[in-house]
JSON list of C-alpha atoms in Angstrom, two decimals:
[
{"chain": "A", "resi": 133, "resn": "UNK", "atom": "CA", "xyz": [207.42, 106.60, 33.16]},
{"chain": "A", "resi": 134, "resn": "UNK", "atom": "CA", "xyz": [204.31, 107.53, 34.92]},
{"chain": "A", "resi": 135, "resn": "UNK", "atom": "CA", "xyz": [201.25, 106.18, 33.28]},
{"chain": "A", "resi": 136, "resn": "UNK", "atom": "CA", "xyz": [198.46, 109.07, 32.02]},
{"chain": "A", "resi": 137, "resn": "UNK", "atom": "CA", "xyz": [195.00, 108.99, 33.34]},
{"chain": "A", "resi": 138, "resn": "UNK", "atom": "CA", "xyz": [192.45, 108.48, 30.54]},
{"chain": "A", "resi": 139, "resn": "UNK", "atom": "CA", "xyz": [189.28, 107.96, 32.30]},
{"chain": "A", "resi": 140, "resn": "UNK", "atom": "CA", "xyz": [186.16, 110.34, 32.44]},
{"chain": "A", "resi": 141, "resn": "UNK", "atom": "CA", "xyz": [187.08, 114.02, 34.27]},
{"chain": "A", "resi": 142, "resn": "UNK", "atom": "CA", "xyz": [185.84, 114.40, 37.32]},
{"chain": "A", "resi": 143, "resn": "UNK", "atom": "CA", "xyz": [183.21, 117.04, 36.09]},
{"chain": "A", "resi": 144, "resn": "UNK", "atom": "CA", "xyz": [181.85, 114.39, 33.64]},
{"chain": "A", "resi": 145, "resn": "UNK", "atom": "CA", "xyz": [181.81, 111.66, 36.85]},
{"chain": "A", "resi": 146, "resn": "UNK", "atom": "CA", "xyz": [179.92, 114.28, 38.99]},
{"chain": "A", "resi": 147, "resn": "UNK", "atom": "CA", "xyz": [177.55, 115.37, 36.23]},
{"chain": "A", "resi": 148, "resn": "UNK", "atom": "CA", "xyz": [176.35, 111.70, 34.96]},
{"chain": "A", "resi": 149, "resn": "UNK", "atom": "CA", "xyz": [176.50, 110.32, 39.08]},
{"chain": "A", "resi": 150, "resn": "UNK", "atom": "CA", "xyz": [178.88, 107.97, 38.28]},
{"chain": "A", "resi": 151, "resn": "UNK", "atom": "CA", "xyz": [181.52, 109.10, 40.86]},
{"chain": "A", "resi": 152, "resn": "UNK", "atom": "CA", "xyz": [181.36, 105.97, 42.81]},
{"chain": "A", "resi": 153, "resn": "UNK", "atom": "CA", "xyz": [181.15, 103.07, 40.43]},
{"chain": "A", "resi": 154, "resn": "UNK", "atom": "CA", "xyz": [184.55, 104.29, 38.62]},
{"chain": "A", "resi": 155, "resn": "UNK", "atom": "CA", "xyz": [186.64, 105.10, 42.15]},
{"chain": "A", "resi": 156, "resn": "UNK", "atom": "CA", "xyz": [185.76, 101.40, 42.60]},
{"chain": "A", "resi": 157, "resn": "UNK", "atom": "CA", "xyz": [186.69, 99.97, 39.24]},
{"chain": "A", "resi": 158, "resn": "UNK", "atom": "CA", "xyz": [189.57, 102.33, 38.52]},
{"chain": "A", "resi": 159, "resn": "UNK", "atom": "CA", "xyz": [191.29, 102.00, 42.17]},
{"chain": "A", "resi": 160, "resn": "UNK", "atom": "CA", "xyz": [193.26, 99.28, 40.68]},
{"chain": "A", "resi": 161, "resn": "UNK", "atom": "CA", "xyz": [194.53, 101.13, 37.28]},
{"chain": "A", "resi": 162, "resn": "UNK", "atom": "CA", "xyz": [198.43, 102.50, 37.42]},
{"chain": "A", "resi": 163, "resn": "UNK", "atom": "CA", "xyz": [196.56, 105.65, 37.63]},
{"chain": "A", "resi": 164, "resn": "UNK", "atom": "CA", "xyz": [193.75, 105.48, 39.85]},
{"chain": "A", "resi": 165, "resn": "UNK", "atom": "CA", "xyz": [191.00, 107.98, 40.16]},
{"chain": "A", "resi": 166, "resn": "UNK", "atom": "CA", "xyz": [191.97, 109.18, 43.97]},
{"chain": "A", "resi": 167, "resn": "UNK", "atom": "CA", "xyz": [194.88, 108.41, 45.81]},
{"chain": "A", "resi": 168, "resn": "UNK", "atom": "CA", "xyz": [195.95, 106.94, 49.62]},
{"chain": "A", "resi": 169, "resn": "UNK", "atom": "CA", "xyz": [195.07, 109.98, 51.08]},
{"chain": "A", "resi": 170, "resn": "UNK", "atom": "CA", "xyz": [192.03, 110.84, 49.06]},
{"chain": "A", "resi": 171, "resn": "UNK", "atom": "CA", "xyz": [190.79, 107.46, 49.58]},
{"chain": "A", "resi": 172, "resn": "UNK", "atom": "CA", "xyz": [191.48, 107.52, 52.84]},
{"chain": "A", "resi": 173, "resn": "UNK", "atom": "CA", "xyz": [189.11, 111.01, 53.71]},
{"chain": "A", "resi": 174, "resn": "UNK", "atom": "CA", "xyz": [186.09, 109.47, 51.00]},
{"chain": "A", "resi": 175, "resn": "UNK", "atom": "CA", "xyz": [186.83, 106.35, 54.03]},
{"chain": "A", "resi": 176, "resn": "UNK", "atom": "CA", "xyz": [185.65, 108.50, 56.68]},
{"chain": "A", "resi": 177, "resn": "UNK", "atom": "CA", "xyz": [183.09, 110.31, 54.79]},
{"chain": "A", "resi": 178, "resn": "UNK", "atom": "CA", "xyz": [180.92, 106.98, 53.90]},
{"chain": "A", "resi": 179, "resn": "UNK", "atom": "CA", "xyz": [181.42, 105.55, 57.15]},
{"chain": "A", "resi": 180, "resn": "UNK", "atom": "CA", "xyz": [179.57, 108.81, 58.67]},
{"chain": "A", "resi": 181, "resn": "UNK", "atom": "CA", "xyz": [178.14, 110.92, 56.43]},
{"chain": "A", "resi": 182, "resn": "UNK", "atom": "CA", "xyz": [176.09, 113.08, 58.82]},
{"chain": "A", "resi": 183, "resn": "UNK", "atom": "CA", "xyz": [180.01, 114.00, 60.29]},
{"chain": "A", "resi": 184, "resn": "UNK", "atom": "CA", "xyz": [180.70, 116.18, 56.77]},
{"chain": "A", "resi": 185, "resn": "UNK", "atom": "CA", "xyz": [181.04, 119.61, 58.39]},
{"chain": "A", "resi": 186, "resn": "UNK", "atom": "CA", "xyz": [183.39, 117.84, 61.10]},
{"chain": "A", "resi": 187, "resn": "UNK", "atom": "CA", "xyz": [185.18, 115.82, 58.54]},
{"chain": "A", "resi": 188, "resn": "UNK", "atom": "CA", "xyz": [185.80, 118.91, 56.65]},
{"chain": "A", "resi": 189, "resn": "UNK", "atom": "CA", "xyz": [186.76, 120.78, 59.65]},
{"chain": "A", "resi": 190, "resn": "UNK", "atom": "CA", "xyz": [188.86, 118.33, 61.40]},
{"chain": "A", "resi": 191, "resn": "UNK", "atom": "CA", "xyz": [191.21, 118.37, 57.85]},
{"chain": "A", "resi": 192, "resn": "UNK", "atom": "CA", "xyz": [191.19, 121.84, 57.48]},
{"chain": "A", "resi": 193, "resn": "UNK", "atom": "CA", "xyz": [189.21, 122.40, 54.62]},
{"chain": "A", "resi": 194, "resn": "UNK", "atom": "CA", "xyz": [185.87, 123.73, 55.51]},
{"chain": "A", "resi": 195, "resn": "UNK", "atom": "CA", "xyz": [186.61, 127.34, 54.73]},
{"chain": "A", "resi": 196, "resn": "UNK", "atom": "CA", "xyz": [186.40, 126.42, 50.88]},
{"chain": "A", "resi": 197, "resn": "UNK", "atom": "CA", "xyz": [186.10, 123.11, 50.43]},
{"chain": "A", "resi": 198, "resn": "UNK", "atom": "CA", "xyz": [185.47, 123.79, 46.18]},
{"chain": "A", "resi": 199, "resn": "UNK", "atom": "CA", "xyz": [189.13, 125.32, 45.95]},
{"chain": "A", "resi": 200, "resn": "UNK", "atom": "CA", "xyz": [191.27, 123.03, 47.98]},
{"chain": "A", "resi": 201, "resn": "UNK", "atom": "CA", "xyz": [192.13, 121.06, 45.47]},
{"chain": "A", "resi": 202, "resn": "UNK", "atom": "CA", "xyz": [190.61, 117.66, 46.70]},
{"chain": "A", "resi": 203, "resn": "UNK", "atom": "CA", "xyz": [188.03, 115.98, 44.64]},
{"chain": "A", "resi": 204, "resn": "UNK", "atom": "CA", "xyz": [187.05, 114.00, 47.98]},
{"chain": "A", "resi": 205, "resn": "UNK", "atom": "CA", "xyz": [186.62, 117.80, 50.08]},
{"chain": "A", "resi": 206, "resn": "UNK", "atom": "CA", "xyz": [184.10, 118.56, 47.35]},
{"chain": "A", "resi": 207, "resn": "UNK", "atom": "CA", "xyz": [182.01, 115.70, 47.55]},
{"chain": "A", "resi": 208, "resn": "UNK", "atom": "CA", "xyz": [181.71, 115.71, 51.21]},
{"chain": "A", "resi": 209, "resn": "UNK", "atom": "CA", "xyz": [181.08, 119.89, 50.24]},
{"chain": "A", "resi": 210, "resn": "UNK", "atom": "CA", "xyz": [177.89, 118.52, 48.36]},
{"chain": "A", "resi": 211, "resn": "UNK", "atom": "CA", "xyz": [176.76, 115.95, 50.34]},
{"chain": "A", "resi": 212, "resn": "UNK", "atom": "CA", "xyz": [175.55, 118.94, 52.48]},
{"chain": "A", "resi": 213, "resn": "UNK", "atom": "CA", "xyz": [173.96, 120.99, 49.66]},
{"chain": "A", "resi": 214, "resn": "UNK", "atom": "CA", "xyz": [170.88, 120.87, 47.88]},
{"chain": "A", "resi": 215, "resn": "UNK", "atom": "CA", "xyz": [172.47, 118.85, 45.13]},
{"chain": "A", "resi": 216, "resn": "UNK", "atom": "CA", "xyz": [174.99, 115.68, 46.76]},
{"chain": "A", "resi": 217, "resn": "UNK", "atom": "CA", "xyz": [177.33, 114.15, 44.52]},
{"chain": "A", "resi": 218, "resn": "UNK", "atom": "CA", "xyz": [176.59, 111.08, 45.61]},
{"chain": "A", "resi": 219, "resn": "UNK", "atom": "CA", "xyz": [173.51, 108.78, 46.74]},
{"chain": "A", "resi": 220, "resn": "UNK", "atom": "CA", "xyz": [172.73, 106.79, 49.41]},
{"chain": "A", "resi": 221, "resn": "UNK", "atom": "CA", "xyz": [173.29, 103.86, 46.98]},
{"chain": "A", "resi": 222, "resn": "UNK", "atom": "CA", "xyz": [176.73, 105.27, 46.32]},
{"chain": "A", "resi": 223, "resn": "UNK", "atom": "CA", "xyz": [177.62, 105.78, 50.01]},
{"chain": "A", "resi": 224, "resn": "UNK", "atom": "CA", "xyz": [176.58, 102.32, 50.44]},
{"chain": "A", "resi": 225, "resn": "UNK", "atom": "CA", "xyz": [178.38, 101.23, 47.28]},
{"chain": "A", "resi": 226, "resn": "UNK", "atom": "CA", "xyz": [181.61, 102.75, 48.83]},
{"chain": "A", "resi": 227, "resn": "UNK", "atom": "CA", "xyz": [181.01, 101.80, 52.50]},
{"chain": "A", "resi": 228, "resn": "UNK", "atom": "CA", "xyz": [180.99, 97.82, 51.49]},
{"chain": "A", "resi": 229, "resn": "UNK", "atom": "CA", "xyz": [183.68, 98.16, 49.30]},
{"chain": "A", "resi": 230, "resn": "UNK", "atom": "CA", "xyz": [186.02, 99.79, 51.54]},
{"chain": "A", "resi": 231, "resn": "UNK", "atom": "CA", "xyz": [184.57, 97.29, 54.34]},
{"chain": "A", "resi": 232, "resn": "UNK", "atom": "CA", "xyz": [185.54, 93.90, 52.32]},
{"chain": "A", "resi": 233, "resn": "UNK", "atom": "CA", "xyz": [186.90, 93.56, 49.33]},
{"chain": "A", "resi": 234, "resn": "UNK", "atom": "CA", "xyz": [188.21, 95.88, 46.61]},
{"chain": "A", "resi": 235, "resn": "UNK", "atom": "CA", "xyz": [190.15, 98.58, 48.45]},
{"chain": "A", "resi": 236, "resn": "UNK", "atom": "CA", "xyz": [193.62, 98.07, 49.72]},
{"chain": "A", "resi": 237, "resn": "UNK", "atom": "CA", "xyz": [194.62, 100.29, 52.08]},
{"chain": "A", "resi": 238, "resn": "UNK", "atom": "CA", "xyz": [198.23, 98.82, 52.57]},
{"chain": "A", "resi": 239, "resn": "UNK", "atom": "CA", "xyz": [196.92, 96.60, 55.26]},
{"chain": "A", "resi": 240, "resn": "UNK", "atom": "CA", "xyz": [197.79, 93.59, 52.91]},
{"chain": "A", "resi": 241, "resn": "UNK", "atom": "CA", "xyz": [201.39, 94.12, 53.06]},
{"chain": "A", "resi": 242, "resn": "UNK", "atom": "CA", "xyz": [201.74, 94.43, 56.48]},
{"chain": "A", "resi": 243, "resn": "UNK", "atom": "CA", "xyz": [199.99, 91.47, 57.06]},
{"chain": "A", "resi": 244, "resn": "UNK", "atom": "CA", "xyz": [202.46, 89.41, 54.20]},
{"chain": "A", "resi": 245, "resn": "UNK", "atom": "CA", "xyz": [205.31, 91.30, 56.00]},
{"chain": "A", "resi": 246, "resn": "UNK", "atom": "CA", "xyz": [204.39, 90.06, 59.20]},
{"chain": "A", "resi": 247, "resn": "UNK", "atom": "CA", "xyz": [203.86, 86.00, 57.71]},
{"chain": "A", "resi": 248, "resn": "UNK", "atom": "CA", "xyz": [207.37, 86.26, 56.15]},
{"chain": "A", "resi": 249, "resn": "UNK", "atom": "CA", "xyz": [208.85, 87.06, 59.35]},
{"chain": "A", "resi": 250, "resn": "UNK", "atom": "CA", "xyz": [210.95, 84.05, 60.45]},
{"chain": "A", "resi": 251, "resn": "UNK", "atom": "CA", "xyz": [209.69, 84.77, 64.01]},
{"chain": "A", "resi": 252, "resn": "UNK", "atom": "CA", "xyz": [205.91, 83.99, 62.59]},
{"chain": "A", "resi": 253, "resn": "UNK", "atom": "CA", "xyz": [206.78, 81.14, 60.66]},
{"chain": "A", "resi": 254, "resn": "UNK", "atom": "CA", "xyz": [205.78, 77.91, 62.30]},
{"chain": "A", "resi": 255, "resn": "UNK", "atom": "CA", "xyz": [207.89, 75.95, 60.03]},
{"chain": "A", "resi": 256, "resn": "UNK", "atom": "CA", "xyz": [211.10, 77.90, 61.05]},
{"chain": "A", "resi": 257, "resn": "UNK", "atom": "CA", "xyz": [213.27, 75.15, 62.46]},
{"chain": "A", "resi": 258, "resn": "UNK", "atom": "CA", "xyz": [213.67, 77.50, 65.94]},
{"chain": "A", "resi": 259, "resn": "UNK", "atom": "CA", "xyz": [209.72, 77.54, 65.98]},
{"chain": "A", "resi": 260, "resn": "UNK", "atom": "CA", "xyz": [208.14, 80.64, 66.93]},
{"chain": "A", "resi": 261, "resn": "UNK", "atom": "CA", "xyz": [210.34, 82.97, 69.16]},
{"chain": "A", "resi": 262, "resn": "UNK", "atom": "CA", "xyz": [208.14, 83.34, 72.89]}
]
């Protein structure tokens, strides 16, 4: 059974600026705030930021970014409004922890997949294949 989101909505993250600080300490919950491909677009949004209209574009979802249903599509929306939904500080929040640490992008499991490979493993009694 699928387990229920409990966390603040999305209009209570975006009206108290704290947007940011729970995608990073929710990614890890059974139901995280965004998902893979969410995460993914907010990836490419922090790395660039002044690339929003191209971002936007380049995923199809410039022509109403506040209907598409992505949480991530609004956000970049703002970020080129009057009003952003999030701060440098949060841009630079997300940019590190995408960058080092926190996020998992699957990259992990290819990486264990490729170690348990008998071909990688040094202490295969054939050695590593050439």
């Amino acid at each position: 059974m699928a387990e229920v989101y409990t966390g603040p909505s999305a209009a209570n993250m975006l009206a108290n600026r704290t947007l940011a600080k729970e995608i990073i300490a929710r990614n890890s919950d059974p139901e995280p705030i965004l998902d893979a491909d969410e995460l993914a677009l907010l990836e490419q949004f922090v790395n660039d930021p002044s690339r929003a209209n191209a971002i936007l574009e380049s995923k199809g979802l410039s022509a109403d970014p506040k209907n598409s249903g992505s949480l991530v599509a609004y956000v970049i929306y703002l970020h080129t409004t009057d009003n952003p939904a999030l701060s440098a500080e949060d841009i630079s929040s997300l940019k590190a922890w995408f960058g080092g640490c926190g996020y998992n992008s699957g990259e992990d499991e290819t990486k264990e997949a490729a170690i348990e490979s008998p071909e990688s493993d040094p202490f295969n009694a054939g050695g590593p294949k050439a």
